[in-house]
Amino acid sequence: MANIKLPERFKNALEKNQELDGIIKTTLATFGEILEENKLFFFYEYTNHGIKHIEDVLASSDNLITDETFTNVLSVNDIGYYILSVILHDIGMHLDLEGFKCLINGDHDDILITELDSQKWSDLWLDYVNEARKFSGKQLISIFGDDDTIIRLPPFSKPGEITENDKRLIGEFIRRHHARIAHEIAIKGFPAKPNSINFANSLNLKTRSIIGLIARSHGMNLRKCLDYIENTFGRESKRFPNGIHATYLMILLRIADYIQIDSSRISKVLLKSKTFSSPISKMENYAHYSIDNVDDKWHDDPERIFVTASPEDSKMFIKLKKLFKDIQYEFDISWAVLGELYGNSEGRDKPKIKFRRITSNLETNSFIDKQSYVADSFLFKTNDEIIKLLVAPLYGDNITYGVRELLQNSIDACKEREFVEKKKGVNNYESLININIEKEEDGFTYFKIRDNGLGMDIEIIKNYFLSAGASYRKSLEWRKEFLDEKGKAKVRRSGRFGVGILSAFLIGKEIHVETKKNKGHQGYKFSANLNTELINVLKDSNVNEGTYIKIKIDKNKLKEFEKTDFEWTKWYTLSRPIIKYSLHKKVLIPYKITNPENSDPLPIEWNSIDSVGYDKILWTYSNDFANVPFTCNGILIPSKSYNFPGLYVNLMYRIPQVSVFDNNAVLPLTLDRNSISERLSFNYDLLVDVYKDFIAYLLVFNKNSSIDDDKIFLNSSKLNHPSVNDYSGVASYEFLYGINRYSNNNFNLKEFLNTILISKKGFIINYNYFIQKLKKINVALIQLNTYPEEGLILDIDDRFILFSEIKANSIPDYLSAIEPNTPWNEKTQQIDPYDSRIFIKTEKYNYLFNSKIKRASTWLKNKCKVQYEQDGFTCLHLDSPPSSIIKEEFLSKNSNNIHFIREYEITCSDEGDEILNTLLQKYIGDDIVIPFSLEERKKKYPLAFVELARYMEKYSNKKNDIGEEV
């Protein structure tokens, strides 16, 4: 029987829970046999994926856990479940051929985790094989050792014909997805024939799923794991789902799997190269990568690991440096996540890992100078012949992207010529681009684009225009002309990746090009298609300055140009250079009003922010301009996601339209330029500016209801700033009916932020900052059938009123109105009392609480205490509500118009959004009730009316996006 040695602390902890100890021992025995055998069918080169590896990871884990965390934070369950996740984390590498066939034949399809996985194993496998058929020579060598390898679909029905290359192909697939396999094994068992091998089946499914997720996390983005936990178990359970410190255990496994340290005085170490997240990764052996020793005790920084290594060549030197960098990244992200999750916890309750840093002797000049090799990275760089392969995968065979890339090149050329002309003192240059689609005498229809830009000489044509992957902006010639002494671009250029010429073949199979460099004596022209082996470039001094490209449009592509939306004309949103479009001699105008240039006087509808690295960021909520979500240097970035990748605005429903000006290619665009590849560095600056705009709107807003003595004049109950207005028309019950306390769920806060509460002194918005400043408030939610023009007579005393424009209609509506969501109170460790009073139509009450038909729960029936009936209304108490402002005469006078009333108290312990709160403190301060009178507001908040004047200007006597006056 397999014997897996556990760290002493782990063994002692498990002795306190005999049931869990038994489950673990049974699982260790069952899966220990698989690990002990350590026969990796698809990874014959690999070593140490057996028991030794598990013991190393557990020992390293034990060394990473601080004594305080082990004693005060981690439970016996945490330790037990973590041991199980360690057993799981690489177990997928032990699949044999029959087990793999179980996966791709659908045995696990019934447990597809849709929040994490979009494809079944069979589809994932086929996509992978198709990708493998397009592997480059380097990729083939890294996996198969031979760049002539032919990729085939392995003959699963004839196991005897499975070759070593078939095994390597399957092995690479398993390696990529072994983390997902671990998760699924926890849920359904180890794939095998005739039956799968159960994993810790004495534990319930939810617990096994979390154990599987912990195991899976070592091959996933950590924050994606956290998002999954939050979506599955709720935001409040994010730190402790199902009673497990899952996030801490994920962090522990990720780091321990990187660096395995024993407890001896001068530690020996096994460092594992982590390439699991790479799309194409080399098959790495687990080995001692020239590591001499690891010191985690005997230096002056107790939170640092110092590695001494002796790589014998530059390849191993670079490998180790990357490895140490990757480990440091794991430390950084791990501590960041722990801080975010447990930042408010008391010191002893914060889970910690022992180390924060890893350094090595490889960073020292003394080590580098002593080596016989140059300690740096050297590799071949080449532009592969990949034109045919790149066109469709990169652009999706969509003609509009062909137009975009060609147009972008023309715009760049015009901008560069404009810069050169101004440098020479010529200020009358007018940049112009003509794009025409027209039929010629030969009966074919052609796409033509002509610009009067900088043009190309023969060197640019040869080395950049005709060389896919070679970007002219990276050339020494371009850098000399257009970079300043600090290396910053002096001219706006959108082209980056050197793939523009490929796009021409999305439109047609053959292109004709004419070009002449500005002030050059010689022009050039040539025709080519993708199969042209040698392009014949002709000299022609009569060619006009600039560039002209003519493409015979494929017949099946012409109809795309002729679609009535003319999307191909809408890529560029600025006014310069001038672009003229025509289709069959009909002039097309994509935008009546273009977006502003960064050098133009800024229209009042637009705001401007400065951010490091960018020339300017402009944003607006106005629909009066190009009205597109995101542009870079005027060119549309057509992400299909409403929440634009890389851009977040916290509490705001709507992301504003953003126009980025980026001379230096800082914006992290994907290769196809259709999206953003990472979070944007200016996101914070944009968020602050949007929040300032919101506060300015709030302080000049004049559509709110108001109170004069006991008379209430009703108007909108919503703020309707364009950033928080809910265009879907759907609001959650928390918004409609109010809750006693606030959760810190940002989705709910978005709805609160749009809601106005009025009092005799003025109004506030239903948001944490305002509630906290008042400590608590008593609120009356009143739903009316209509808003009476003459107003309502009601003495509200010191209360706040929330008039809801949406009324309860259905049974769920009413039940949620009576019993709204009241969050768990962390301080009292119980649900807060409801302390509310309800006025509901008696007829509706009798219907809902009919004793013979169960429409309301027994709990709610017992909770609601009938106080009295009057004028067709029934008054209910839930717990101990505050005194009522609803008098008999008010009910009598307004009985036909009142739909529903709820009186309740609001308190708020959660802070809300820190950035917004900081700005509210600055501009509104502690006296948060906003007067009805604009003049009184100016006196009360003078700093806001000075610093936010420009924001306010756009909303003064203006209409918002839904046609209302602000």
CSV table of C-alpha atoms in Angstrom, one decimal, residues 88-95 174 178-179 181-182:
chain,number,residue,atom,x,y,z
A,88,LEU,CA,-5.5,16.2,-7.0
A,89,HIS,CA,-3.5,19.0,-8.5
A,90,ASP,CA,-1.4,17.0,-11.0
A,91,ILE,CA,-3.3,13.7,-10.9
A,92,GLY,CA,-4.6,14.4,-14.5
A,93,MET,CA,-1.1,13.8,-15.8
A,94,HIS,CA,-1.5,10.1,-14.8
A,95,LEU,CA,-4.4,9.5,-17.3
A,174,ILE,CA,-3.5,17.0,-21.1
A,178,HIS,CA,-4.7,19.0,-16.4
A,179,ALA,CA,-5.9,21.7,-13.9
A,181,ILE,CA,-9.2,17.5,-15.1
A,182,ALA,CA,-8.2,17.8,-11.4
